[in-house]
XYZ file of C-alpha atoms in Angstrom:
201
model
C -64.145 66.600 85.827
C -62.974 70.150 84.958
C -61.972 71.404 81.532
C -58.173 70.747 82.138
C -58.901 67.125 83.126
C -61.225 66.457 80.250
C -58.687 67.746 77.756
C -55.927 65.433 79.358
C -58.321 62.488 79.235
C -59.156 63.140 75.491
C -55.376 63.474 74.665
C -54.603 60.360 76.354
C -57.493 58.421 74.720
C -56.367 59.726 71.328
C -52.803 58.684 71.904
C -53.894 55.119 72.874
C -56.067 54.878 69.616
C -52.990 55.973 67.479
C -50.608 53.454 69.273
C -53.140 50.604 68.847
C -53.868 51.401 65.392
C -50.147 51.688 64.341
C -49.411 48.376 66.207
C -52.008 46.707 64.067
C -50.996 48.276 60.903
C -47.246 47.967 61.408
C -47.568 44.243 62.224
C -49.931 43.688 59.077
C -48.282 45.749 56.544
C -44.679 46.500 57.925
C -43.331 49.787 58.420
C -42.744 50.736 54.922
C -46.198 49.675 53.926
C -47.837 51.805 56.320
C -48.575 55.511 55.890
C -49.265 58.161 58.549
C -52.536 58.798 56.840
C -53.435 55.041 57.224
C -52.584 55.208 60.867
C -54.796 58.092 61.413
C -57.747 56.798 59.583
C -57.429 53.557 61.503
C -57.548 55.636 64.590
C -60.438 57.688 63.584
C -58.401 60.876 63.624
C -57.009 63.447 61.055
C -53.402 63.615 60.249
C -52.888 66.947 61.891
C -54.341 65.503 65.089
C -51.839 62.486 64.900
C -48.881 64.952 64.398
C -49.835 66.560 67.548
C -48.900 63.367 69.422
C -45.935 62.018 67.262
C -43.618 63.955 65.045
C -43.080 61.061 62.637
C -43.873 57.426 61.799
C -40.441 56.447 63.059
C -41.097 58.156 66.449
C -44.415 56.273 66.667
C -42.659 52.931 65.954
C -40.014 53.369 68.434
C -42.529 54.434 71.104
C -44.404 51.261 70.662
C -41.243 49.212 70.689
C -40.074 50.878 73.890
C -43.358 50.608 75.771
C -43.833 46.928 74.939
C -40.257 45.973 75.500
C -40.800 47.094 79.045
C -44.154 45.527 79.538
C -42.620 42.261 78.185
C -39.842 42.258 80.619
C -41.750 42.939 83.812
C -44.379 40.381 84.298
C -42.140 37.205 83.781
C -39.456 38.520 86.097
C -41.889 39.083 88.868
C -43.029 35.626 88.536
C -39.515 34.329 88.705
C -38.173 36.423 91.559
C -41.337 36.887 93.637
C -43.433 33.849 92.956
C -44.153 31.061 95.215
C -42.965 27.480 94.866
C -39.962 25.742 93.801
C -37.607 27.165 91.201
C -38.926 25.119 88.394
C -42.541 25.989 89.177
C -41.589 29.688 89.193
C -39.783 29.242 85.829
C -42.810 27.805 84.259
C -44.943 30.749 85.739
C -42.365 33.034 84.157
C -42.730 31.510 80.801
C -46.458 31.471 81.263
C -46.417 35.118 81.863
C -44.160 35.848 78.863
C -46.173 33.996 76.564
C -49.469 35.372 78.030
C -48.241 38.819 77.155
C -47.504 37.879 73.717
C -50.974 36.338 73.395
C -52.478 39.512 74.491
C -50.731 41.524 72.086
C -50.500 39.722 68.920
C -50.074 42.718 66.529
C -47.300 44.251 68.774
C -45.389 41.242 68.954
C -45.143 40.598 65.104
C -43.693 44.117 65.152
C -41.383 43.448 68.145
C -39.802 40.342 66.872
C -39.678 41.273 63.083
C -37.778 44.299 62.009
C -39.623 45.494 58.747
C -38.557 49.099 58.745
C -35.081 49.105 57.181
C -34.415 52.012 59.443
C -31.007 52.208 61.088
C -32.346 53.629 64.288
C -34.877 50.899 64.564
C -32.500 48.192 63.730
C -30.349 49.487 66.412
C -33.177 49.277 68.763
C -33.900 45.680 67.840
C -30.256 44.825 68.482
C -30.413 46.507 71.870
C -33.579 44.675 72.653
C -31.964 41.427 71.966
C -28.816 42.207 73.847
C -30.990 43.091 76.905
C -33.077 39.873 76.748
C -29.862 37.923 76.414
C -28.377 39.795 79.380
C -31.586 39.029 81.522
C -31.311 35.356 80.471
C -27.684 35.173 81.519
C -28.542 36.710 84.767
C -31.184 34.085 85.337
C -28.725 31.360 84.375
C -26.377 32.575 87.105
C -29.281 32.423 89.557
C -30.595 29.002 88.773
C -27.486 27.283 87.581
C -24.499 28.570 89.253
C -22.401 25.751 88.102
C -22.651 26.466 84.254
C -19.248 27.693 83.147
C -18.831 31.347 82.493
C -17.948 30.821 78.890
C -21.135 29.113 78.262
C -23.476 31.691 79.977
C -23.818 34.125 77.096
C -24.332 31.320 74.197
C -27.038 29.686 76.484
C -28.651 33.104 77.166
C -28.772 33.523 73.328
C -30.188 30.128 73.022
C -32.991 30.884 75.489
C -33.731 34.212 73.878
C -33.874 33.105 70.289
C -36.069 30.034 71.371
C -38.608 32.618 73.025
C -38.651 34.687 70.072
C -38.804 31.856 67.601
C -41.684 30.125 69.500
C -43.489 33.387 69.684
C -43.447 33.946 65.954
C -44.283 30.392 65.466
C -47.250 30.702 67.754
C -48.632 33.875 66.129
C -49.039 31.975 62.929
C -50.591 29.053 64.975
C -52.908 30.767 67.385
C -54.993 27.710 67.999
C -51.967 26.110 69.907
C -52.704 26.233 73.590
C -50.385 28.406 75.597
C -49.554 25.614 77.976
C -47.977 23.761 75.076
C -45.616 26.536 74.569
C -44.853 26.699 78.340
C -44.115 23.170 78.461
C -42.032 23.223 75.468
C -39.914 25.949 76.717
C -39.631 24.540 80.147
C -38.494 21.175 78.607
C -35.800 23.023 76.574
C -34.576 25.030 79.444
C -34.137 21.831 81.673
C -32.327 20.414 78.821
C -29.901 23.270 78.632
C -29.082 23.263 82.378
C -26.880 20.890 84.297
C -28.320 17.664 85.673
C -30.734 18.409 88.539
C -30.530 22.271 88.102
C -33.910 24.240 88.666
C -35.622 21.027 90.314
C -35.458 21.726 93.884
């Protein structure tokens, strides 16, 4: 590895340490209760080194939200759209992937599902995150339950979204609960929302 490659690797490693440290502290203490100095210390870096990667605490918070928003969306949709088996089996796999990601990133999801910043830009991000999740759920409903009246799609999409978020927060306070229990509960709830026989081919 040449000097340029070593420098890039060191920079990437430092950035990862900063993001991981910030996710832990934001989740434990909230945005306002966490300082840049504390993040730098948790990451084992100096404040000037942290500022080489992020201009502000707000930028760091938004970068974390954006990164994990995209990761959260990707795996569950792959399971539903490209998985094997009947639709209800793929839906269970989708929920398992979603809760699996939450389980793997507990600090990040406390930050994702609770806005502790009071910052208007971060609040707007959370609203957009919720809108996107709801739109995804509406699109999935159109796919799996084409007979649902159009007027009911957005309320049902919000019901699914808020159920997922609520269960994730509930689970983060009860980590001993098996993931399979959450998957089964969400699958049962979804079946109850859909018309008789939908998603059971």
